[in-house]
PDB file of C-alpha atoms and ligand atoms in Angstrom:
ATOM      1  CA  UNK A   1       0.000   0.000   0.000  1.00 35.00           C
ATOM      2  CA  UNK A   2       2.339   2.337   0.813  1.00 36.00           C
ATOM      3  CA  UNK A   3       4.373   1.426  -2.143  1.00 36.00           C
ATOM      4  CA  UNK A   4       1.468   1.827  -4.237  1.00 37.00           C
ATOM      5  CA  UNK A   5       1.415   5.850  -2.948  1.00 34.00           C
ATOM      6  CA  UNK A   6       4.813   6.461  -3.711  1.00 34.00           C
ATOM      7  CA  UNK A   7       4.518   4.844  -6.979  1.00 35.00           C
ATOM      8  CA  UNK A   8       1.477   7.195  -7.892  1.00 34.00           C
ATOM      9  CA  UNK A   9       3.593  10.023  -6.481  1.00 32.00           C
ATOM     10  CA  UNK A  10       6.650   9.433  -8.407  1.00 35.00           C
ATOM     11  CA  UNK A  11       4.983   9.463 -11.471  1.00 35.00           C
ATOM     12  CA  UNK A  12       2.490  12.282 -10.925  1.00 34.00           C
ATOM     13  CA  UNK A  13       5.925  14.324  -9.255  1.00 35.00           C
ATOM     14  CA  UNK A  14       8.400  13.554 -11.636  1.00 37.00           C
ATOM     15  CA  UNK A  15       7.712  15.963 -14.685  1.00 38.00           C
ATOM     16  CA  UNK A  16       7.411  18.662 -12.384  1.00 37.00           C
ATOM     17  CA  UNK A  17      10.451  18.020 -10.467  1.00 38.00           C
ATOM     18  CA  UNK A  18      12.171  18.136 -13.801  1.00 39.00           C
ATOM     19  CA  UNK A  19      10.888  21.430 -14.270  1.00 40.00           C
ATOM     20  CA  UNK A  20      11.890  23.633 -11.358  1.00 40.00           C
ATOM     21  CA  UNK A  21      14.755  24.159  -9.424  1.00 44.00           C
ATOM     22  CA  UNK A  22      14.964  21.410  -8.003  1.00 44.00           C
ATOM     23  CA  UNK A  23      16.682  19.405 -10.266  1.00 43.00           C
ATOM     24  CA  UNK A  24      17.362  15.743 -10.184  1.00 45.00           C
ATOM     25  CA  UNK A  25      20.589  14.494  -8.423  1.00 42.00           C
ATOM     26  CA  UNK A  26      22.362  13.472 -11.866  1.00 46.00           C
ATOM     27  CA  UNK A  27      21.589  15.221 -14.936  1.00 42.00           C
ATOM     28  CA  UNK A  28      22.618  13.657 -18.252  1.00 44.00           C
ATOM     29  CA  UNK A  29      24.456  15.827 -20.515  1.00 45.00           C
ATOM     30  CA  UNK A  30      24.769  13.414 -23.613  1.00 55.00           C
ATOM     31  CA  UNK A  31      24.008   9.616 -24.103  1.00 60.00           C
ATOM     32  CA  UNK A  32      27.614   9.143 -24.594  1.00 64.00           C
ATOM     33  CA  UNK A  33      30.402   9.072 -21.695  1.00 80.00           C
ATOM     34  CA  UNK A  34      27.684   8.046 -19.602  1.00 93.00           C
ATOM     35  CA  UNK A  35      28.564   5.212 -17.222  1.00 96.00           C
ATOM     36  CA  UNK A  36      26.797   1.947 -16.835  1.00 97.00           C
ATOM     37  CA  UNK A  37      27.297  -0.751 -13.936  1.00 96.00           C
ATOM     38  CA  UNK A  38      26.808  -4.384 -15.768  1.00 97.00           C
ATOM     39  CA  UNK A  39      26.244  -6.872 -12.989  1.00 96.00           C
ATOM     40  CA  UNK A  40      26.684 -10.589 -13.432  1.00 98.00           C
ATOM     41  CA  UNK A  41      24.331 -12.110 -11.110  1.00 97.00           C
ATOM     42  CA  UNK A  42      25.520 -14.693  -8.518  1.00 97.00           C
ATOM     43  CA  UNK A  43      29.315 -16.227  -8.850  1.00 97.00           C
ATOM     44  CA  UNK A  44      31.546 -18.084  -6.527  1.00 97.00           C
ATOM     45  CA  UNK A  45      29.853 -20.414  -4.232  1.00 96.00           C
ATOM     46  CA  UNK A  46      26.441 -18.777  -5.074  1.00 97.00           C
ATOM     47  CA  UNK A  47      25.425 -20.750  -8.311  1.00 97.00           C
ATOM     48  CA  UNK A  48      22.323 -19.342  -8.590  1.00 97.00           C
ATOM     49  CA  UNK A  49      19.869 -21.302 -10.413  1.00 97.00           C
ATOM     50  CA  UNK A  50      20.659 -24.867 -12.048  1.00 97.00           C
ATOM     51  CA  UNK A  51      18.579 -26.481 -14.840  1.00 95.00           C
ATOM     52  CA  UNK A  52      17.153 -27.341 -17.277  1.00 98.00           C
ATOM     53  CA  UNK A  53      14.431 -29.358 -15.280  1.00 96.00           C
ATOM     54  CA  UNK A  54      14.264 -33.326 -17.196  1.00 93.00           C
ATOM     55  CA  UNK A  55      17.538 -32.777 -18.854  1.00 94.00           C
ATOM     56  CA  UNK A  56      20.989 -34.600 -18.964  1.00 95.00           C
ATOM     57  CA  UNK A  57      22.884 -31.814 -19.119  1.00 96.00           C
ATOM     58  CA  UNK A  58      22.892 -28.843 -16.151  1.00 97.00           C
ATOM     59  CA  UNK A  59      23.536 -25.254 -16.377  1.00 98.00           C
ATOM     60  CA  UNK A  60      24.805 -22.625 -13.823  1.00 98.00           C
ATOM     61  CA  UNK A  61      23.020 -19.362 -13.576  1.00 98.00           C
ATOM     62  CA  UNK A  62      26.409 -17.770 -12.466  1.00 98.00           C
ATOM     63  CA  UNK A  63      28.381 -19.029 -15.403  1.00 98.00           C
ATOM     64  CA  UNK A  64      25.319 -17.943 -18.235  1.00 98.00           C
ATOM     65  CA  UNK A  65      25.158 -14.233 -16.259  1.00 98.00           C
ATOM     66  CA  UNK A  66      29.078 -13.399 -16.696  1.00 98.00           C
ATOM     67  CA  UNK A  67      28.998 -14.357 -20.236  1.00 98.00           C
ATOM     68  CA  UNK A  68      25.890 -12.351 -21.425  1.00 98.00           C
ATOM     69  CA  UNK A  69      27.150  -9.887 -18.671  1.00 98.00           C
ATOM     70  CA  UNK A  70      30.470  -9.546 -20.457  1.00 98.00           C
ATOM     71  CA  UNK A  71      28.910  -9.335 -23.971  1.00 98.00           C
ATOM     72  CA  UNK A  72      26.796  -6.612 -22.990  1.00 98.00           C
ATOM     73  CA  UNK A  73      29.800  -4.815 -21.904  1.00 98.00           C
ATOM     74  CA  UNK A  74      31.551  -4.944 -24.902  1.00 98.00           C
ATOM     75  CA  UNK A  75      28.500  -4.424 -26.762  1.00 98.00           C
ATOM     76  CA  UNK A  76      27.954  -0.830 -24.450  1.00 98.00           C
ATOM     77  CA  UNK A  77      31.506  -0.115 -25.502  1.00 97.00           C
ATOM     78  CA  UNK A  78      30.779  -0.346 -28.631  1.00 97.00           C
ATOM     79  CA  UNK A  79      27.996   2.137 -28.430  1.00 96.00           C
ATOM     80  CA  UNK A  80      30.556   4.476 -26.837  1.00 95.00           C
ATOM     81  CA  UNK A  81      29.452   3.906 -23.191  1.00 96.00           C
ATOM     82  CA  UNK A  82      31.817   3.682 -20.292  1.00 96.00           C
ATOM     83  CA  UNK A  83      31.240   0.781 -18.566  1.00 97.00           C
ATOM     84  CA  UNK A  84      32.407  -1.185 -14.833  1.00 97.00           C
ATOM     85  CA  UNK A  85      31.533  -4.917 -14.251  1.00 97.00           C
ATOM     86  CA  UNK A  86      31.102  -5.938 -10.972  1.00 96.00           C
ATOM     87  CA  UNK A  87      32.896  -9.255 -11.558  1.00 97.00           C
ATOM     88  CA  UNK A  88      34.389 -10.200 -14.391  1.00 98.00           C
ATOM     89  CA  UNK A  89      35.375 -14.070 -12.463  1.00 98.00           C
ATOM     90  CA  UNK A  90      33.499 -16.653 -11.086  1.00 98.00           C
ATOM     91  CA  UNK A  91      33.803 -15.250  -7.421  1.00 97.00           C
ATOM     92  CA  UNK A  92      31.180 -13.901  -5.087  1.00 95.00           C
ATOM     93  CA  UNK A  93      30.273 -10.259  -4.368  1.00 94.00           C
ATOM     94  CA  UNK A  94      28.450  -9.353  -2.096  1.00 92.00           C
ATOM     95  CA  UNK A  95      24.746  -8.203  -3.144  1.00 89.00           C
ATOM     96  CA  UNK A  96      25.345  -5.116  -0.939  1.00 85.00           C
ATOM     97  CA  UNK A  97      28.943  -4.144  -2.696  1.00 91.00           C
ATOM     98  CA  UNK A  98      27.311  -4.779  -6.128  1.00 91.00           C
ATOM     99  CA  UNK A  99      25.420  -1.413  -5.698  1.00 88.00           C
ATOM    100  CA  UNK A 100      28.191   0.395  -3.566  1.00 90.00           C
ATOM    101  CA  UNK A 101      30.666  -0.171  -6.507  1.00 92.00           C
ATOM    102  CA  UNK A 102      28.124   1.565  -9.155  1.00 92.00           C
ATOM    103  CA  UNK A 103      28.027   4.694  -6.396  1.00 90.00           C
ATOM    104  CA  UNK A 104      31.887   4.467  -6.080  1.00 93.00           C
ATOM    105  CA  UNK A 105      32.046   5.029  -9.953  1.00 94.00           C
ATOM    106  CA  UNK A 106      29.450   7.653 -10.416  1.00 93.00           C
ATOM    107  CA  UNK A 107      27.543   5.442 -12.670  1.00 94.00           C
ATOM    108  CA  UNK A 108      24.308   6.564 -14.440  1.00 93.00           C
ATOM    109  CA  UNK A 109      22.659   3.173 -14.493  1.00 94.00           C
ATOM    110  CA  UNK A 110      22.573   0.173 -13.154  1.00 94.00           C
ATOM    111  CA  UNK A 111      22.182  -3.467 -15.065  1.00 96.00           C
ATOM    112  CA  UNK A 112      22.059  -6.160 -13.428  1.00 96.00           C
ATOM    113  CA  UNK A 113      22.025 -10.017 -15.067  1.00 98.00           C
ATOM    114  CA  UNK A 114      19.916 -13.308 -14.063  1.00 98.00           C
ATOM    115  CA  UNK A 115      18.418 -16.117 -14.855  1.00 98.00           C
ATOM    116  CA  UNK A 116      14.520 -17.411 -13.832  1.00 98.00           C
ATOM    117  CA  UNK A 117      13.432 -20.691 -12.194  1.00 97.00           C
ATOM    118  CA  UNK A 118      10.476 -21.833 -12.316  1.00 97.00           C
ATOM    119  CA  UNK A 119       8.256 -22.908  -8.654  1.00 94.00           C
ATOM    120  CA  UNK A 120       8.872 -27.126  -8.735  1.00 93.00           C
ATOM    121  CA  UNK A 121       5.387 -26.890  -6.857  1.00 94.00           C
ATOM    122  CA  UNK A 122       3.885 -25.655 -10.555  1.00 94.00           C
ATOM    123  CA  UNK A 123       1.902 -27.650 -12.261  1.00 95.00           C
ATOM    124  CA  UNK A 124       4.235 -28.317 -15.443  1.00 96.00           C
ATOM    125  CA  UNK A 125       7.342 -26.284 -14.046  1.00 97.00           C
ATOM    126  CA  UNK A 126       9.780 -27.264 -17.055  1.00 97.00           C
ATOM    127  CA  UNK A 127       7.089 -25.599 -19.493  1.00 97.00           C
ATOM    128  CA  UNK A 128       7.759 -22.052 -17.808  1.00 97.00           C
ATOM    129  CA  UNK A 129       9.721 -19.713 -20.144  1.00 97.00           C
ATOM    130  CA  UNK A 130      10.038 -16.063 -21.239  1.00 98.00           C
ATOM    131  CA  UNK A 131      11.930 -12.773 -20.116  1.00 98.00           C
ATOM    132  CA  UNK A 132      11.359  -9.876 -17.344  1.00 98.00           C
ATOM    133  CA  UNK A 133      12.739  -7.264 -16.377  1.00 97.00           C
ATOM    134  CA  UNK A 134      12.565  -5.749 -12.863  1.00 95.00           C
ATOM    135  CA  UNK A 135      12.664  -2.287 -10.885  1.00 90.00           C
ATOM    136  CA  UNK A 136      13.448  -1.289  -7.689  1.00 80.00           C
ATOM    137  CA  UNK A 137       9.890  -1.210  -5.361  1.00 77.00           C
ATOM    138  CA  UNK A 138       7.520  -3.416  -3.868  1.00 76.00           C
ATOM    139  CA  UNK A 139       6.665  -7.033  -4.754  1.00 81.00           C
ATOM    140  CA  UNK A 140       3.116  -6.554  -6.232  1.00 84.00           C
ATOM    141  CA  UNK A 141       1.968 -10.510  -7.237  1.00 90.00           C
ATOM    142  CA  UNK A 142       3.251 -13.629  -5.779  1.00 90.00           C
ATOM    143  CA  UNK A 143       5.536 -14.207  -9.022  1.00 91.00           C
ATOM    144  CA  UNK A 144       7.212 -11.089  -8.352  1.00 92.00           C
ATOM    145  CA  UNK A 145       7.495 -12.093  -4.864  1.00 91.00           C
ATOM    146  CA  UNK A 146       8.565 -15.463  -5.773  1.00 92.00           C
ATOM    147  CA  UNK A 147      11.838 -14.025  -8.027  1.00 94.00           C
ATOM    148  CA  UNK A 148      12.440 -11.193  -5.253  1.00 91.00           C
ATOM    149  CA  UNK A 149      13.291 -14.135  -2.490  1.00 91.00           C
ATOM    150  CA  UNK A 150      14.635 -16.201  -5.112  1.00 92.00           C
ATOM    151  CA  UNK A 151      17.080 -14.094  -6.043  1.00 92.00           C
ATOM    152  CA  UNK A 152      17.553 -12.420  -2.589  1.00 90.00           C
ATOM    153  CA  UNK A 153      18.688 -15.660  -0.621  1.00 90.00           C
ATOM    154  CA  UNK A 154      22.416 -14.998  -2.468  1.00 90.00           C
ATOM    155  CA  UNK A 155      22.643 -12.783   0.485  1.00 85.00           C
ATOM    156  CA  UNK A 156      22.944 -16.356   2.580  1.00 85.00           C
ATOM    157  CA  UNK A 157      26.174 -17.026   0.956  1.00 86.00           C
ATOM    158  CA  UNK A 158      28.240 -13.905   2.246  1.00 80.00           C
ATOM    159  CA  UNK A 159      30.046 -13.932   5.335  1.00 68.00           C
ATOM    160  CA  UNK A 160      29.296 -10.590   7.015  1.00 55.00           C
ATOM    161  CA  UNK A 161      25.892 -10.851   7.832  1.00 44.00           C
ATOM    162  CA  UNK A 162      25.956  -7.275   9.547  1.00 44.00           C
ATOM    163  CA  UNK A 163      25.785  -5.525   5.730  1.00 44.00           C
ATOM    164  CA  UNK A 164      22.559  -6.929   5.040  1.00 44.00           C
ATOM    165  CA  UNK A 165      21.052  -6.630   8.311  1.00 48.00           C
ATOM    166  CA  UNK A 166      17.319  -4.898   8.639  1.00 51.00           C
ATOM    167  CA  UNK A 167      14.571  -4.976   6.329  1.00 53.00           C
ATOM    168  CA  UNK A 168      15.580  -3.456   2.543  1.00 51.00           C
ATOM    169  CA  UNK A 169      11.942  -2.629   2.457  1.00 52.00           C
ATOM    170  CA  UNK A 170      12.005  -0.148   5.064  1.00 49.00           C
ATOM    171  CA  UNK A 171      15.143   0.955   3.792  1.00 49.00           C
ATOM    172  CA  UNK A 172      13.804   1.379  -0.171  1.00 48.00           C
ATOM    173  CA  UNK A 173      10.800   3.253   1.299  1.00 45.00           C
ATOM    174  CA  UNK A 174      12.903   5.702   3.481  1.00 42.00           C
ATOM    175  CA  UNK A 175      15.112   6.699   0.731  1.00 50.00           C
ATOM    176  CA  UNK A 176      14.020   9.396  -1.299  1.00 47.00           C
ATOM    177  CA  UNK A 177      17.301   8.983  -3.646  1.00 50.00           C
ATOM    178  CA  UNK A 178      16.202   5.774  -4.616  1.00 56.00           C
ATOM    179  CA  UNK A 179      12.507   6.177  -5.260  1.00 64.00           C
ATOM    180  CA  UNK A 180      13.840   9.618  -7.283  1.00 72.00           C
ATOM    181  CA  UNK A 181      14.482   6.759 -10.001  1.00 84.00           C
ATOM    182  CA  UNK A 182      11.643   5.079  -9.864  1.00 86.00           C
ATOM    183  CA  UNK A 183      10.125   6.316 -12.838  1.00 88.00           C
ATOM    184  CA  UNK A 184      13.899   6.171 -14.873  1.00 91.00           C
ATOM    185  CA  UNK A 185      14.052   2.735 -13.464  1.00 93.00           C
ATOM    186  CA  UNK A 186      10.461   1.366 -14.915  1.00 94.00           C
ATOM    187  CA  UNK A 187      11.287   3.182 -18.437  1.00 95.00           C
ATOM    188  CA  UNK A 188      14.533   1.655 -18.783  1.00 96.00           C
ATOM    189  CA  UNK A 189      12.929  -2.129 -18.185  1.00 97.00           C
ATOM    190  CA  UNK A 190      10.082  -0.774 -20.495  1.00 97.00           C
ATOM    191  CA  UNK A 191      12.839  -0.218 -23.274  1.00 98.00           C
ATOM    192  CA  UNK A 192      14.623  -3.658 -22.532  1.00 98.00           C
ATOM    193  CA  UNK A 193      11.550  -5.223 -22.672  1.00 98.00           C
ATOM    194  CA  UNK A 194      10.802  -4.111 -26.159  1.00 98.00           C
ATOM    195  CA  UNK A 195      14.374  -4.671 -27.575  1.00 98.00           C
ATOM    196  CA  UNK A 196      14.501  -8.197 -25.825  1.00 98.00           C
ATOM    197  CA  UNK A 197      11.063  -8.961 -27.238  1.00 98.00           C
ATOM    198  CA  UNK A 198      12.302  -8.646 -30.953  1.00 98.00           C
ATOM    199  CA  UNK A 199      15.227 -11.807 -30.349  1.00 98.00           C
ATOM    200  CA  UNK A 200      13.660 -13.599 -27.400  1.00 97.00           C
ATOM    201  CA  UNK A 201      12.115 -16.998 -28.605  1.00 95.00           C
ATOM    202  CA  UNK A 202      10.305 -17.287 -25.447  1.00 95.00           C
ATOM    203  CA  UNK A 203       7.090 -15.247 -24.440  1.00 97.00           C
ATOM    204  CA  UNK A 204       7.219 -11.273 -22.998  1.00 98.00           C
ATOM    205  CA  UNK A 205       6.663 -11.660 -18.674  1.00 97.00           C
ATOM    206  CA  UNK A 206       6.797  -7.655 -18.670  1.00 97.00           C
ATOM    207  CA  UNK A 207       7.519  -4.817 -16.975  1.00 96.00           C
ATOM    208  CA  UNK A 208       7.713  -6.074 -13.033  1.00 94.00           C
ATOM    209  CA  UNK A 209       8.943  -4.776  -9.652  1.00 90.00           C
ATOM    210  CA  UNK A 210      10.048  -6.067  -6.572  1.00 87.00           C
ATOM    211  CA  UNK A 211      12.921  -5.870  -3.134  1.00 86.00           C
ATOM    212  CA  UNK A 212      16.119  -6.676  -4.661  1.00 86.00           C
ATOM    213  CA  UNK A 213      18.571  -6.128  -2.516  1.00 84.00           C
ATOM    214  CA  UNK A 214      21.085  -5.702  -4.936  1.00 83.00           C
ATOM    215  CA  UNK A 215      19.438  -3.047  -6.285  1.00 83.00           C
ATOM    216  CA  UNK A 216      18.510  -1.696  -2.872  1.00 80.00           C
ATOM    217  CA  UNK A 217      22.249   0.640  -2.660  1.00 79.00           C
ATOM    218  CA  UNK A 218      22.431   1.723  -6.024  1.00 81.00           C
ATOM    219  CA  UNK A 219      21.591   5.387  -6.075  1.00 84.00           C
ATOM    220  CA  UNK A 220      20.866   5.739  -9.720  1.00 88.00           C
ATOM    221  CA  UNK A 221      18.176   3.992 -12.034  1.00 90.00           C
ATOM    222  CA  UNK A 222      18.814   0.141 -11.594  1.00 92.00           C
ATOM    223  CA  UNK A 223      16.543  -2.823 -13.409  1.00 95.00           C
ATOM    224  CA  UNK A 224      17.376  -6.344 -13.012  1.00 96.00           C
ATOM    225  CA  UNK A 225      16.667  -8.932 -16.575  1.00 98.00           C
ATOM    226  CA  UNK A 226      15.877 -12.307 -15.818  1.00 98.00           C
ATOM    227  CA  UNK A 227      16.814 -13.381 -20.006  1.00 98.00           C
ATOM    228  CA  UNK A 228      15.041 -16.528 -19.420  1.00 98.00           C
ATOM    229  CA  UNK A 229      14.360 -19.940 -17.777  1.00 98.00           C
ATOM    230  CA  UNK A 230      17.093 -21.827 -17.095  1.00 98.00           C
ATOM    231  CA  UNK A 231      14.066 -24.206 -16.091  1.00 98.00           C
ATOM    232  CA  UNK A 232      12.970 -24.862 -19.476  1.00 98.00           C
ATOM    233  CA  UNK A 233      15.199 -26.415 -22.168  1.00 97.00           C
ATOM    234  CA  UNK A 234      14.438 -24.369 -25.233  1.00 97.00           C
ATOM    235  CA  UNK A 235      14.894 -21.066 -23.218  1.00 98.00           C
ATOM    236  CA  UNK A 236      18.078 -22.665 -21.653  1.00 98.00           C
ATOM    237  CA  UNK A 237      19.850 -23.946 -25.042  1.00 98.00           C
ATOM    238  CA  UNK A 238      19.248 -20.174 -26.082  1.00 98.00           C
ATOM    239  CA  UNK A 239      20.809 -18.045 -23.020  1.00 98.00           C
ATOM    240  CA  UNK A 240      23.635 -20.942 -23.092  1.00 98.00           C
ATOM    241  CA  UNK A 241      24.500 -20.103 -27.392  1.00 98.00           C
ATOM    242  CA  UNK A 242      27.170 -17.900 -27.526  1.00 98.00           C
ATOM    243  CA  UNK A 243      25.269 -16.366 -30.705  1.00 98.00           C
ATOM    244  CA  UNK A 244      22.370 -15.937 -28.785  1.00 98.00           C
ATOM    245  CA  UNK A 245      23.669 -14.444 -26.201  1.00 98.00           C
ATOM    246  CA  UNK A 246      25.512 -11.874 -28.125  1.00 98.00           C
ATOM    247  CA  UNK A 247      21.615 -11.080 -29.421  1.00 98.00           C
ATOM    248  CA  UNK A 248      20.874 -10.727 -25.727  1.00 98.00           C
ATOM    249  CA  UNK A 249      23.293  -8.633 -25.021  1.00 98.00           C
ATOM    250  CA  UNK A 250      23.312  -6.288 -28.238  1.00 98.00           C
ATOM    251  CA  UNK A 251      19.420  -5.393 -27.468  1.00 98.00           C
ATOM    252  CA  UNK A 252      20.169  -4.627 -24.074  1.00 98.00           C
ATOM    253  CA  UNK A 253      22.627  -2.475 -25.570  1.00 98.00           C
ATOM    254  CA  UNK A 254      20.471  -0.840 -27.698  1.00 98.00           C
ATOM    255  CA  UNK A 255      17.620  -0.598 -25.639  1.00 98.00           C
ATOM    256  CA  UNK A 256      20.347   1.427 -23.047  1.00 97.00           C
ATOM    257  CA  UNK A 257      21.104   3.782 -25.592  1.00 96.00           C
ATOM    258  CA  UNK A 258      17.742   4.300 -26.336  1.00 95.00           C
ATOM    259  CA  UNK A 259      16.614   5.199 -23.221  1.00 95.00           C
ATOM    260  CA  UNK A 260      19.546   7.847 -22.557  1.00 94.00           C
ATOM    261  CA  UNK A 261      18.477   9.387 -25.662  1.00 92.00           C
ATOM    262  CA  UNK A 262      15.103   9.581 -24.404  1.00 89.00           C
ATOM    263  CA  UNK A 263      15.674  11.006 -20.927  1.00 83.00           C
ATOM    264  CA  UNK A 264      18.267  13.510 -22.984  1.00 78.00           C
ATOM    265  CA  UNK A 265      15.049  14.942 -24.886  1.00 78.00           C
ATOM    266  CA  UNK A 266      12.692  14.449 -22.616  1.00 75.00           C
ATOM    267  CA  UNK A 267      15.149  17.066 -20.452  1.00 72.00           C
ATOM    268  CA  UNK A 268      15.928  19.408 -23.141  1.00 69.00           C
ATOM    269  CA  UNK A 269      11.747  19.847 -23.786  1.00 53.00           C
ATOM    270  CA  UNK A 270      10.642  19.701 -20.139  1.00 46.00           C
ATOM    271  CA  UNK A 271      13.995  22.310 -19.364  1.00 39.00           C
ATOM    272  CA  UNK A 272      12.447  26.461 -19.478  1.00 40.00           C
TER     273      UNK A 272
HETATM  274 ZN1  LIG B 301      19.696 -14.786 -10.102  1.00 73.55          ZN
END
């Protein structure tokens, strides 16, 4: 509920904000030298999810997210972005770090890479498939919910438990910095979304939002992609093709740059 307010304030407050003096923390001044986090989900003892579910052969969510993680920064590079991995081995970083080294670096956005499971308690779970991308607020449905404490209980695998002490709830709904990119946030999985949709065999999930922690310290518009089931065999041979996952990470690409270039105009007309 009381994400559901903020939400409705964001987006009725943001135009406006834009508009007076009170400007927004970080202002773009071009699309290029801009500076975007890529973060490879899981790594190290965290595995993340395995799959596919009925096959012979097993994948690691960690391994699929640092290759599409790494083709997406070259493919950003390419594009003329700057960009900063938060791993670029299989080791484990901390979901708390992840977001402190995008503040460290001044970055503009935040991109963070994963793969879906699907609930063994479904009815046919391997059959599951399809891409979503997520922003920063409150879990609204139970599937939301579902890849929220999914992909929070990484958090289980780092040492100092004192970093991701208290409720990142409470602490997403106290910090105005955060909720400032709400509305960034949401557009930016909008544009993935539509870019993914055009090479993604599987089906469209949408535009979603839930508690990710690792999103929770990054002061700047953050979404997290789920490219697929690693669940379900045809989505799995797909994320797992180097080919494919160059596709993956091109549109991602693309749909970045698009999005700067939007906020850039959407500035320059909303500016007096
Ligand atoms: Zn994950």
């Amino acid at each position: 509920m009381i994400a559901a307010v903020l939400l409705a304030f964001q987006v009725a407050a943001a135009p406006a904000m834009q508009g007076s003096d009170a400007a927004p923390v970080r202002l773009p001044s071009s699309s290029a030298h801009r500076t975007v986090v890529v973060d490879a989900g899981h790594g190290g003892p965290d595995n993340g999810m395995t799959g596919p579910i009925g096959a012979r052969w097993k994948i690691y969510e960690k391994n699929i997210t640092l290759q599409v993680a790494k083709k997406l920064a070259t493919a950003l590079r390419q594009r003329g972005l700057r960009v900063v991995m938060t791993r670029t081995t299989d080791t484990l970083i901390a979901l708390s770090d992840r977001g402190r080294i995008a503040n460290d670096h001044h970055a503009d956005l935040f991109v963070s890479i994963h793969v879906n499971a699907a609930n063994p308690a479904w009815k046919d779970p391997g059959a599951a498939r399809g891409f979503e991308t997520y922003f920063l607020a409150e879990a609204k449905t139970e599937d939301a919910k579902r890849v929220e404490q999914m992909e929070n209980a990484s958090v289980r695998f780092e040492t100092d438990v004192s970093a991701s002490k208290g409720d990142p709830l409470n602490f997403i709904m106290n910090d105005m910095a955060q909720n400032e990119h709400l509305r960034e946030s949401s557009e930016l999985a909008d544009f993935i979304q539509q870019h993914l949709g055009a090479i993604e065999p599987g089906p469209s999930r949408g535009v979603k939002q839930a508690g990710f922690r690792v999103l929770v310290t990054a002061y700047m518009p953050a979404v997290l992609v789920e490219i697929g089931f690693g669940t379900n065999p045809a989505d799995a041979r797909f994320i797992t093709n180097p080919a494919r996952q160059k596709e993956i990470a091109g549109s991602i690409a693309d749909a970045t740059v698009e999005y700067l270039d939007h906020y850039q105009r959407r500035l320059g007309v909303s500016t007096p």
